Coordinates of C-alpha atoms in Angstrom, one line a residue:
X122 CA 135.6 66.4 99.2
X123 CA 136.0 63.2 101.2
X124 CA 135.5 63.2 104.9
X125 CA 139.2 62.9 105.5
X126 CA 139.9 65.9 103.3
X127 CA 137.2 67.9 105.1
X128 CA 138.7 67.1 108.5
X129 CA 142.2 67.9 107.2
X130 CA 141.1 71.3 105.9
X131 CA 139.3 72.1 109.2
X132 CA 142.3 71.1 111.3
X133 CA 144.6 73.2 109.1
X134 CA 142.3 76.2 109.5
X135 CA 142.1 75.6 113.2
X136 CA 145.9 75.6 113.5
X137 CA 146.1 79.1 112.0
X138 CA 143.0 80.7 113.6
X139 CA 144.0 83.7 115.8
X140 CA 140.7 84.1 117.5
X141 CA 139.9 82.1 120.7
X142 CA 136.1 82.1 120.1
X143 CA 136.2 80.7 116.6
X144 CA 138.9 78.2 117.5
X145 CA 136.7 76.8 120.2
X146 CA 133.7 76.8 117.9
X147 CA 135.6 74.9 115.2
X148 CA 137.3 72.5 117.6
X149 CA 133.9 71.5 119.0
X150 CA 132.5 70.9 115.5
X151 CA 135.5 68.7 114.7
X152 CA 135.3 66.9 118.1
X153 CA 131.5 66.1 117.8
X154 CA 131.8 65.1 114.1
X155 CA 129.4 67.7 112.7
X156 CA 130.4 66.9 109.2
X157 CA 127.3 68.6 107.6
X158 CA 128.1 71.9 109.3
X159 CA 131.8 71.5 108.6
X160 CA 131.0 70.9 104.9
X161 CA 129.0 74.1 104.7
X162 CA 131.8 76.1 106.2
X163 CA 134.5 74.6 104.1
X164 CA 132.6 74.2 100.8
X165 CA 134.6 77.1 99.4
X166 CA 135.7 80.6 100.5
X167 CA 133.6 83.7 101.1
X168 CA 133.9 85.5 97.8
X169 CA 135.4 89.0 97.6
X170 CA 133.5 91.1 95.1
X171 CA 132.3 94.7 94.4
X172 CA 130.5 94.6 97.8
X173 CA 133.8 93.5 99.4
X174 CA 132.9 90.7 101.9
X175 CA 129.7 90.1 103.7
X176 CA 128.5 87.0 105.6
X177 CA 127.6 85.3 108.8
X178 CA 130.1 85.4 111.6
X179 CA 131.7 82.0 112.5
X180 CA 134.6 79.8 112.0
X181 CA 135.8 78.6 108.6
X182 CA 136.4 80.1 105.1
X183 CA 132.7 80.5 104.3
X184 CA 132.1 82.7 107.3
X185 CA 133.2 86.2 108.5
X186 CA 136.0 85.9 111.0
X187 CA 139.5 87.2 111.8
X188 CA 141.2 84.7 109.6
X189 CA 139.1 85.7 106.6
X190 CA 139.6 89.4 107.3
X191 CA 143.4 89.1 107.7
X192 CA 143.6 87.3 104.3
X193 CA 141.4 90.1 102.8
X194 CA 143.6 92.8 104.3
X195 CA 146.7 91.1 103.0
X196 CA 145.2 90.8 99.6
X197 CA 144.3 94.5 99.6
X198 CA 147.7 95.5 100.8
X199 CA 149.4 93.4 98.0
X200 CA 147.1 95.0 95.4
X201 CA 147.9 98.5 96.6
X202 CA 151.6 97.8 96.5
X203 CA 151.4 96.3 93.0
X204 CA 149.7 99.6 92.0
X205 CA 152.7 101.6 93.3
X206 CA 151.1 102.7 96.6
X207 CA 153.9 101.5 98.9
X208 CA 153.9 103.6 102.0
X209 CA 150.4 105.0 101.2
X210 CA 147.8 105.7 103.9
X211 CA 144.8 103.3 104.4
X212 CA 142.0 104.6 106.6
X213 CA 140.0 102.1 108.5
X214 CA 136.5 102.6 110.0
X215 CA 134.1 100.3 111.7
X216 CA 130.6 100.1 113.1
X217 CA 129.4 98.6 116.4
X218 CA 128.6 95.0 115.2
X219 CA 130.1 91.9 116.8
X220 CA 133.8 91.7 115.9
X221 CA 134.0 95.0 114.0
X222 CA 136.6 96.5 116.3
X223 CA 138.7 93.3 116.0
X224 CA 138.5 93.3 112.2
X225 CA 139.5 96.9 112.1
X226 CA 142.5 96.3 114.3
X227 CA 143.6 93.3 112.3
X228 CA 143.3 95.4 109.1
X229 CA 145.5 98.1 110.5
X230 CA 148.1 95.6 111.7
X231 CA 148.2 93.9 108.3
X232 CA 148.6 97.2 106.4
X233 CA 151.4 98.3 108.8
X234 CA 153.2 95.0 108.4
X235 CA 153.0 95.3 104.6
X236 CA 154.7 98.6 104.6
X237 CA 151.7 100.8 104.2
X238 CA 150.5 103.4 106.8
X239 CA 147.2 102.8 108.6
X240 CA 144.9 105.1 110.5
X241 CA 141.9 103.9 112.4
X242 CA 138.8 106.1 113.2
X243 CA 138.6 106.7 116.9
X244 CA 135.4 104.7 117.6
X245 CA 132.4 103.2 115.8
X246 CA 131.2 105.8 113.4
X247 CA 128.9 106.1 110.3
X248 CA 130.3 104.7 107.1
X249 CA 130.0 108.2 105.4
X250 CA 132.6 109.5 107.9
X251 CA 135.1 106.9 106.6
X252 CA 134.2 107.7 103.0
X253 CA 134.8 111.4 103.7
X254 CA 138.1 110.7 105.6
X255 CA 139.7 108.9 102.6
X256 CA 139.8 112.0 100.4
X257 CA 140.2 114.4 103.4
X258 CA 143.4 112.6 104.5
X259 CA 144.7 111.9 101.0
X260 CA 144.5 108.1 101.6
X261 CA 145.2 105.5 98.9
X262 CA 142.3 103.3 100.1
X263 CA 139.8 102.9 102.9
X264 CA 138.1 100.0 104.6
X265 CA 134.8 100.1 106.5
X266 CA 134.0 97.1 108.7
X267 CA 130.2 96.9 108.5
X268 CA 127.3 94.7 107.4
X269 CA 125.1 97.7 107.0
X270 CA 121.5 96.6 107.6
X271 CA 122.1 92.8 107.5
X272 CA 120.9 90.6 110.4
X273 CA 122.8 90.7 113.7
X274 CA 124.8 87.5 112.9
X275 CA 126.5 89.1 109.9
X276 CA 129.4 91.3 109.4
X277 CA 131.2 92.7 106.3
X278 CA 134.2 94.4 104.8
X279 CA 133.8 97.2 102.4
X280 CA 136.7 98.6 100.4
X281 CA 137.2 102.0 98.9
X282 CA 140.0 103.3 96.7
X283 CA 141.7 106.7 96.9
X284 CA 139.0 108.5 95.0
X285 CA 136.6 107.8 97.9
X286 CA 134.4 105.5 95.9
X287 CA 133.8 101.8 96.5
X288 CA 135.7 99.4 94.3
X289 CA 134.4 98.3 90.9
X290 CA 135.7 95.8 88.3
X291 CA 138.5 95.0 87.6
X292 CA 139.8 96.0 91.0
X293 CA 137.6 93.5 92.8
X294 CA 138.9 90.6 90.8
X295 CA 142.5 91.8 91.1
X296 CA 142.2 92.1 94.9
X297 CA 140.4 88.7 95.1
X298 CA 143.4 87.1 93.2
X299 CA 145.8 88.6 95.7
X300 CA 143.7 87.2 98.6
X301 CA 143.7 83.8 97.0
X302 CA 147.5 84.0 96.8
X303 CA 147.9 84.2 100.6
X304 CA 149.0 80.7 101.5
X305 CA 149.2 80.9 105.2
X306 CA 148.4 83.4 107.9
X307 CA 151.8 82.8 109.3
X308 CA 153.2 84.5 106.2
X309 CA 151.2 87.7 107.0
X310 CA 153.1 90.1 109.3
X311 CA 150.9 91.6 112.0
X312 CA 152.8 93.9 114.3
X313 CA 151.2 94.8 117.7
X314 CA 151.6 98.6 117.0
X315 CA 152.7 101.1 114.4
X316 CA 149.4 102.5 113.1
X317 CA 147.6 105.7 114.1
X318 CA 144.3 106.0 116.0
X319 CA 142.7 109.2 114.8
X320 CA 141.2 111.7 117.1
X321 CA 138.0 113.6 116.6
X322 CA 139.5 116.0 114.0
X323 CA 138.3 114.0 111.1
X324 CA 134.8 113.8 112.5
X325 CA 134.8 117.5 113.2
X326 CA 135.9 118.2 109.6
X327 CA 133.1 115.9 108.3
X328 CA 130.5 117.7 110.5
X329 CA 131.7 121.1 109.2
X330 CA 131.3 119.8 105.7
X331 CA 127.7 118.7 106.4
X332 CA 126.8 122.4 106.5
X333 CA 127.6 122.7 102.8
X334 CA 124.4 120.8 101.9
X335 CA 122.2 123.6 103.4
X336 CA 121.4 127.0 102.0
X337 CA 122.3 129.9 104.4
X338 CA 119.2 131.5 105.9
X339 CA 116.7 128.7 105.1
X340 CA 114.1 127.8 107.8
X341 CA 115.2 125.3 110.4
X342 CA 111.9 124.7 112.2
X343 CA 111.0 121.1 111.4
X344 CA 110.3 118.8 114.4
X345 CA 111.7 115.3 114.0
X346 CA 111.6 111.9 115.7
X347 CA 114.8 110.1 115.0
X348 CA 115.9 106.4 115.4
X349 CA 119.4 105.0 114.9
X350 CA 118.0 101.4 114.9
X351 CA 120.7 100.4 117.4
X352 CA 123.4 101.6 115.1
X353 CA 126.1 104.3 115.1
X354 CA 124.1 107.3 113.7
X355 CA 122.8 109.0 116.8
X356 CA 125.7 111.1 118.0
X357 CA 126.7 112.3 114.5
X358 CA 123.1 113.1 113.4
X359 CA 122.2 115.0 116.6
X360 CA 125.5 116.9 116.3
X361 CA 124.8 117.8 112.7
X362 CA 121.3 118.9 113.5
X363 CA 122.6 121.1 116.4
X364 CA 125.2 122.7 114.2
X365 CA 122.6 123.5 111.5
X366 CA 120.2 125.0 114.0
X367 CA 117.4 122.5 113.8
X368 CA 115.4 121.6 116.9
X369 CA 117.0 118.6 118.6
X370 CA 115.4 115.4 117.3
X371 CA 113.2 113.4 119.7
X372 CA 115.1 110.1 120.0
X373 CA 113.6 106.6 120.0
X374 CA 115.2 105.8 123.3
X375 CA 115.0 102.0 122.9
X376 CA 117.0 102.1 119.7
X377 CA 119.3 105.1 120.3
X378 CA 122.5 103.4 121.4
X379 CA 124.6 100.9 119.5
X380 CA 123.7 97.3 120.2
X381 CA 125.0 94.5 118.0
X382 CA 122.1 92.3 119.0
X383 CA 119.5 94.7 117.5
X384 CA 117.1 93.5 120.2
X385 CA 114.0 95.4 119.1
X386 CA 113.9 94.5 115.4
X387 CA 113.9 91.3 113.3
X388 CA 116.1 93.0 110.7
X389 CA 117.8 96.3 111.3
X390 CA 116.6 97.8 108.1
X391 CA 114.0 100.6 108.0
X392 CA 112.4 99.0 104.9
X393 CA 111.7 95.7 106.7
X394 CA 108.2 95.2 108.3
X395 CA 108.1 96.2 112.0
X396 CA 111.5 98.0 112.0
X397 CA 109.8 101.4 112.3
X398 CA 107.1 100.4 114.8
X399 CA 108.9 102.0 117.8
X400 CA 109.6 105.2 115.8
X401 CA 105.9 105.5 114.9
X402 CA 104.9 104.9 118.5
X403 CA 107.2 107.7 119.5
X404 CA 105.8 109.9 116.8
X405 CA 102.3 109.4 118.0
X406 CA 103.4 110.5 121.5
X407 CA 105.5 113.5 120.4
X408 CA 103.6 114.7 117.3
X409 CA 106.6 115.7 115.1
X410 CA 106.4 116.9 111.5
X411 CA 108.5 113.9 110.1
X412 CA 110.2 110.7 111.3
X413 CA 113.8 110.0 110.2
X414 CA 115.7 106.8 110.5
X415 CA 119.2 105.6 109.6
X416 CA 120.3 102.1 109.1
X417 CA 122.9 100.8 111.5
X418 CA 125.9 102.3 109.7
X419 CA 124.0 105.5 108.9
X420 CA 124.7 105.5 105.2
X421 CA 120.9 105.2 104.4
X422 CA 118.1 107.5 105.4
X423 CA 114.4 106.6 105.8
X424 CA 111.7 109.2 106.0
X425 CA 108.1 108.8 107.3
X426 CA 105.2 111.3 107.1
X427 CA 101.9 111.7 108.8
X428 CA 99.1 110.0 106.9
X429 CA 95.6 109.8 108.4
X430 CA 94.7 107.2 105.8
X431 CA 97.0 104.4 107.1
X432 CA 96.8 102.4 110.3
X433 CA 98.8 104.1 113.0
X434 CA 98.8 107.5 111.2
X435 CA 102.3 107.3 109.8
X436 CA 103.6 106.2 106.4
X437 CA 107.1 105.3 105.3
X438 CA 108.0 107.1 102.1
X439 CA 109.6 104.9 99.4
X440 CA 113.2 105.5 98.6
X441 CA 112.0 106.6 95.1
X442 CA 109.7 109.2 96.7
X443 CA 112.5 110.7 98.9
X444 CA 114.9 110.6 95.9
X445 CA 112.4 112.7 93.9
X446 CA 111.8 115.1 96.8
X447 CA 115.5 115.8 97.3
X448 CA 116.0 116.3 93.5
X449 CA 113.1 118.7 93.4
X450 CA 114.5 120.6 96.4
X451 CA 118.0 120.9 94.9
X452 CA 116.4 122.2 91.7
X453 CA 114.4 124.7 93.7
X454 CA 117.5 125.8 95.5
X455 CA 119.0 126.6 92.1
X456 CA 121.6 123.8 92.2
X457 CA 122.7 123.0 88.7
X458 CA 119.6 124.3 87.0
X459 CA 120.2 124.6 83.3
X460 CA 123.7 123.0 83.6
X461 CA 123.9 119.9 81.4
X462 CA 127.4 119.1 82.8
X463 CA 126.0 118.8 86.3
X464 CA 124.4 115.4 86.5
X465 CA 121.6 113.8 88.5
X466 CA 122.2 110.1 88.5
X467 CA 120.4 106.9 89.7
X468 CA 120.7 103.2 89.3
X469 CA 118.5 101.4 86.8
X470 CA 116.3 99.9 89.6
X471 CA 115.2 103.4 90.7
X472 CA 112.3 105.4 89.5
X473 CA 112.4 107.1 86.1
X474 CA 110.9 110.2 87.7
X475 CA 114.4 111.5 88.4
X476 CA 115.1 111.7 84.7
X477 CA 111.9 113.7 84.1
X478 CA 112.8 116.2 86.9
X479 CA 116.3 116.5 85.5
X480 CA 115.0 117.1 82.0
X481 CA 112.6 119.8 83.1
X482 CA 115.4 121.6 85.0
X483 CA 117.9 121.3 82.1
X484 CA 120.2 119.2 84.2
X485 CA 122.3 116.2 83.0
X486 CA 120.9 112.7 83.8
X487 CA 122.5 109.3 83.8
X488 CA 121.5 105.7 84.8
X489 CA 124.0 103.3 86.2
X490 CA 124.1 99.7 87.4
X491 CA 122.9 99.0 90.9
X492 CA 125.0 100.4 93.7
X493 CA 126.7 103.6 94.7
X494 CA 130.0 102.2 93.5
X495 CA 128.7 103.0 90.1
X496 CA 126.6 106.1 90.9
X497 CA 129.6 107.8 92.6
X498 CA 131.7 107.5 89.4
X499 CA 129.4 109.4 87.1
X500 CA 131.2 112.3 85.6
X501 CA 129.9 115.6 86.8
X502 CA 127.8 114.0 89.5
X503 CA 125.8 116.6 91.5
X504 CA 123.2 114.3 93.1
X505 CA 122.7 110.6 93.1
X506 CA 120.2 108.3 94.7
X507 CA 119.1 104.7 94.8
X508 CA 115.6 103.4 95.7
X509 CA 117.1 101.4 98.7
X510 CA 117.2 104.6 100.8
X511 CA 120.6 105.7 99.6
X512 CA 121.3 109.4 98.7
X513 CA 124.4 111.2 97.8
X514 CA 123.8 114.9 98.2
X515 CA 127.4 116.2 98.6
X516 CA 129.5 114.2 96.2
X517 CA 132.5 116.6 96.7
X518 CA 132.5 115.6 100.3
X519 CA 131.3 112.0 100.3
X520 CA 131.4 109.9 97.1
X521 CA 128.9 107.4 98.5
X522 CA 125.5 107.4 100.0
X523 CA 125.3 109.4 103.2
X524 CA 122.4 109.1 105.6
X525 CA 123.5 112.1 107.7
X526 CA 123.6 114.8 105.0
X527 CA 120.5 113.3 103.4
X528 CA 118.7 113.7 106.8
X529 CA 119.8 117.3 107.0
X530 CA 118.5 118.1 103.4
X531 CA 115.2 116.4 104.2
X532 CA 114.9 118.5 107.3
X533 CA 115.6 121.7 105.4
X534 CA 113.0 120.8 102.7
X535 CA 110.4 120.0 105.3
X536 CA 111.1 123.3 107.1
X537 CA 110.8 125.3 103.9
X538 CA 107.5 123.6 103.1
X539 CA 106.3 124.1 106.7
X540 CA 106.8 127.8 106.4
X541 CA 104.5 127.7 103.4
X542 CA 102.0 125.6 105.4
X543 CA 102.7 122.7 103.1
X544 CA 104.2 119.2 103.6
X545 CA 106.4 116.6 101.8
X546 CA 103.2 114.9 100.7
X547 CA 102.0 118.1 99.0
X548 CA 105.3 118.3 97.1
X549 CA 104.9 114.7 96.0
X550 CA 101.5 115.6 94.6
X551 CA 102.9 118.5 92.7
X552 CA 105.5 116.2 91.1
X553 CA 102.8 113.7 90.1
X554 CA 100.8 116.4 88.4
X555 CA 103.9 117.8 86.6
X556 CA 105.4 114.5 85.5
X557 CA 102.8 111.7 86.0
X558 CA 102.3 109.5 89.0
X559 CA 105.4 107.2 89.2
X560 CA 104.1 104.3 91.2
X561 CA 106.8 101.8 92.3
X562 CA 106.8 98.6 94.2
X563 CA 109.2 95.7 94.9
X564 CA 108.8 92.0 95.1
X565 CA 111.6 90.9 97.4
X566 CA 112.0 87.2 98.3
X567 CA 114.4 86.3 101.2
X568 CA 115.7 82.7 100.9
X569 CA 117.6 80.2 103.0
X570 CA 118.7 78.2 99.9
X571 CA 120.5 80.3 97.3
X572 CA 119.5 77.8 94.6
X573 CA 116.0 79.2 94.8
X574 CA 117.3 82.5 93.4
X575 CA 119.4 80.7 90.7
X576 CA 116.3 78.6 89.7
X577 CA 114.1 81.7 89.4
X578 CA 116.6 83.5 87.2
X579 CA 117.0 80.4 85.0
X580 CA 113.2 80.0 84.7
X581 CA 112.8 83.7 83.6
X582 CA 115.7 83.4 81.1
X583 CA 114.4 80.1 79.6
X584 CA 110.7 81.1 79.6
X585 CA 110.5 84.9 79.5
X586 CA 107.0 86.2 80.4
X587 CA 105.0 87.2 77.4
X588 CA 102.4 89.2 79.4
X589 CA 102.4 90.8 82.8
X590 CA 99.2 92.3 84.3
X591 CA 97.5 91.8 80.9
X592 CA 100.1 93.9 79.2
X593 CA 102.4 92.5 76.5
X594 CA 106.1 92.4 77.2
X595 CA 107.5 94.4 74.3
X596 CA 111.2 94.2 75.3
X597 CA 113.0 91.6 77.3
X598 CA 116.7 92.3 78.0
X599 CA 119.2 89.9 79.6
X600 CA 121.6 92.4 81.3
X601 CA 124.3 89.8 81.5
X602 CA 125.1 90.8 78.0
X603 CA 125.3 94.5 78.8
X604 CA 123.8 97.3 76.9
X605 CA 125.1 100.3 75.0
X606 CA 125.3 102.3 78.2
X607 CA 125.7 99.6 80.9
X608 CA 128.3 97.0 81.6
X609 CA 127.2 93.4 82.1
X610 CA 125.3 92.5 85.3
X611 CA 123.2 89.6 86.5
X612 CA 119.7 91.0 85.8
X613 CA 116.7 91.0 83.5
X614 CA 114.7 94.0 82.4
X615 CA 111.2 94.0 80.8
X616 CA 109.2 96.9 79.2
X617 CA 105.5 96.5 78.8
X618 CA 103.1 97.9 76.2
X619 CA 100.8 100.9 76.7
X620 CA 100.6 104.4 78.1
X621 CA 101.7 103.3 81.6
X622 CA 105.4 102.9 80.6
X623 CA 105.5 99.8 82.9
X624 CA 109.0 98.4 83.6
X625 CA 110.3 95.5 85.6
X626 CA 113.8 94.7 86.6
X627 CA 114.8 91.4 88.3
X628 CA 118.2 90.8 90.0
X629 CA 119.8 88.8 92.9
X630 CA 120.8 91.1 95.7
X631 CA 124.5 91.7 96.0
X632 CA 124.5 91.8 99.8
X633 CA 121.7 89.6 101.1
X634 CA 120.2 86.2 100.2
X635 CA 117.3 87.9 98.3
X636 CA 115.8 87.9 94.8
X637 CA 114.7 91.5 94.2
X638 CA 112.2 92.6 91.5
X639 CA 111.6 96.3 90.9
X640 CA 108.4 97.4 89.4
X641 CA 107.2 100.8 88.0
X642 CA 104.2 102.2 86.2
X643 CA 103.6 105.8 85.2
X644 CA 100.0 106.9 85.4
X645 CA 99.2 110.2 83.6
X646 CA 97.6 112.9 85.8
X647 CA 95.9 116.0 84.4
X648 CA 95.4 117.7 87.7
X649 CA 95.3 117.1 91.5
X650 CA 91.7 115.9 91.4
X651 CA 92.9 112.7 89.5
X652 CA 95.5 111.8 92.0
X653 CA 93.4 109.4 94.1
X654 CA 92.2 107.5 91.0
X655 CA 95.8 107.4 89.6
X656 CA 97.1 105.9 92.8
X657 CA 94.5 103.3 92.8
X658 CA 95.2 102.5 89.2
X659 CA 98.9 102.3 89.8
X660 CA 98.5 100.0 92.8
X661 CA 96.2 97.7 90.9
X662 CA 98.6 97.3 88.0
X663 CA 101.6 96.8 90.3
X664 CA 99.8 94.1 92.3
X665 CA 98.9 92.3 89.0
X666 CA 102.5 92.5 87.7
X667 CA 103.8 91.2 91.1
X668 CA 101.4 88.3 90.9
X669 CA 102.2 87.3 87.4
X670 CA 105.9 87.8 87.8
X671 CA 105.9 85.5 90.9
X672 CA 104.2 82.8 88.9
X673 CA 106.6 83.2 85.9
X674 CA 109.6 82.9 88.3
X675 CA 108.2 79.9 90.1
X676 CA 108.2 81.7 93.4

């Protein structure tokens, strides 16, 4: 693109931009001749895929802004009408990030102008409430404006269809084609009114549904410290805990209220270093049984437990550990036991322990590609989880991950164990003795330059590792070709020789500029006396795999 072409594109975009802030931002870039920055913003368009849209806020087609959102909404509306959904209801939810309310309003206006009906949730609420509302209200689609746990400068646009699940191919490509067909924002009708703003009835129905994950009469005694990480989870979680009869969670006051600046954390993700520091500080003061955190849109749930062996006395459980605990709890409650048509499902990057728990309980089991858009579509789904702190414990209510109902189920399990003078850690030990110690870890590399990820994937494809941690790679799969049970995806999977059943999966993140490598080894355990040695062995092998994989990928 020549400089004249670049300036012409920028001027044309500026002429259509409905947002004063981004107009001023872009006008200044043009006026000061910031051609490098303009080139970055006009190098293409933010791509609509199975994660919808997600990116940094700012002016231009490579950023998240009202112009991009209006085009996305117009494309979705055209797609729905092409599928015969003229006049159908589209429900719109949003979180408390910068511009979320504006993007939600624009979406409602576009849907109304296109001849669909639109209903907007009454205020910033957790993503699971939107996912629930789609089926509860009989909508043909839903939109959630959120960037989940991304940095403060980001926002996103997540699309669900009428089954309450996130879009999957080919719907993403078909919607993207309709977005590309929008020539000018002036061609997109955006009335000032005509949509409905919902009251609290949908939220009340969702909260009533949360009771369904608990067994009547179970103990409700666990004491909890809770953090919303500056997101929208606090009011809904505390209301759900109160309805269920749990003691009120002690709140991390500095992080309790929504704040799009996320001032106390570098990244508002419970998995990121430092994100849980204030929660652990509160736990040391309060002395609870467990710590629970949601990410900012409350579709993920993190759990921490007391551990005298770590600095600070509290340890974050891995998503795989919580996934196994919830599966074991559901089995113990008698859910689906012996029913092969009732399925426990997980993504391929999650621990194989779930499969062993399902097999022992006589429950169906299925692996999917990464993401709840795939997990939620498993036939007969009863429980699904993903290692990135996502759990679907009530698929009839919410066909997506739900950090609120997951928190309730964790609290119930911890209460049951507490009545037995046991802990979540004790149950993890039991599972390790029964099924082997499933040790997992992740090599996650955040980049500023996306070519680093592409180069690493190319290096691994061109020169696949022969040995990792001294173990021969017996199978190397390029998942872009698909498998018998999985559609194609950009990923690599390696299986290693030996009794440890070591497995490695490498893939670019679909929502962040990260390369993610998922590692697992299974260490046999005869009895509880071997657990400490097994953990040390697992940690040693994982560290060696991580080191060798980094070298092979050129990281």
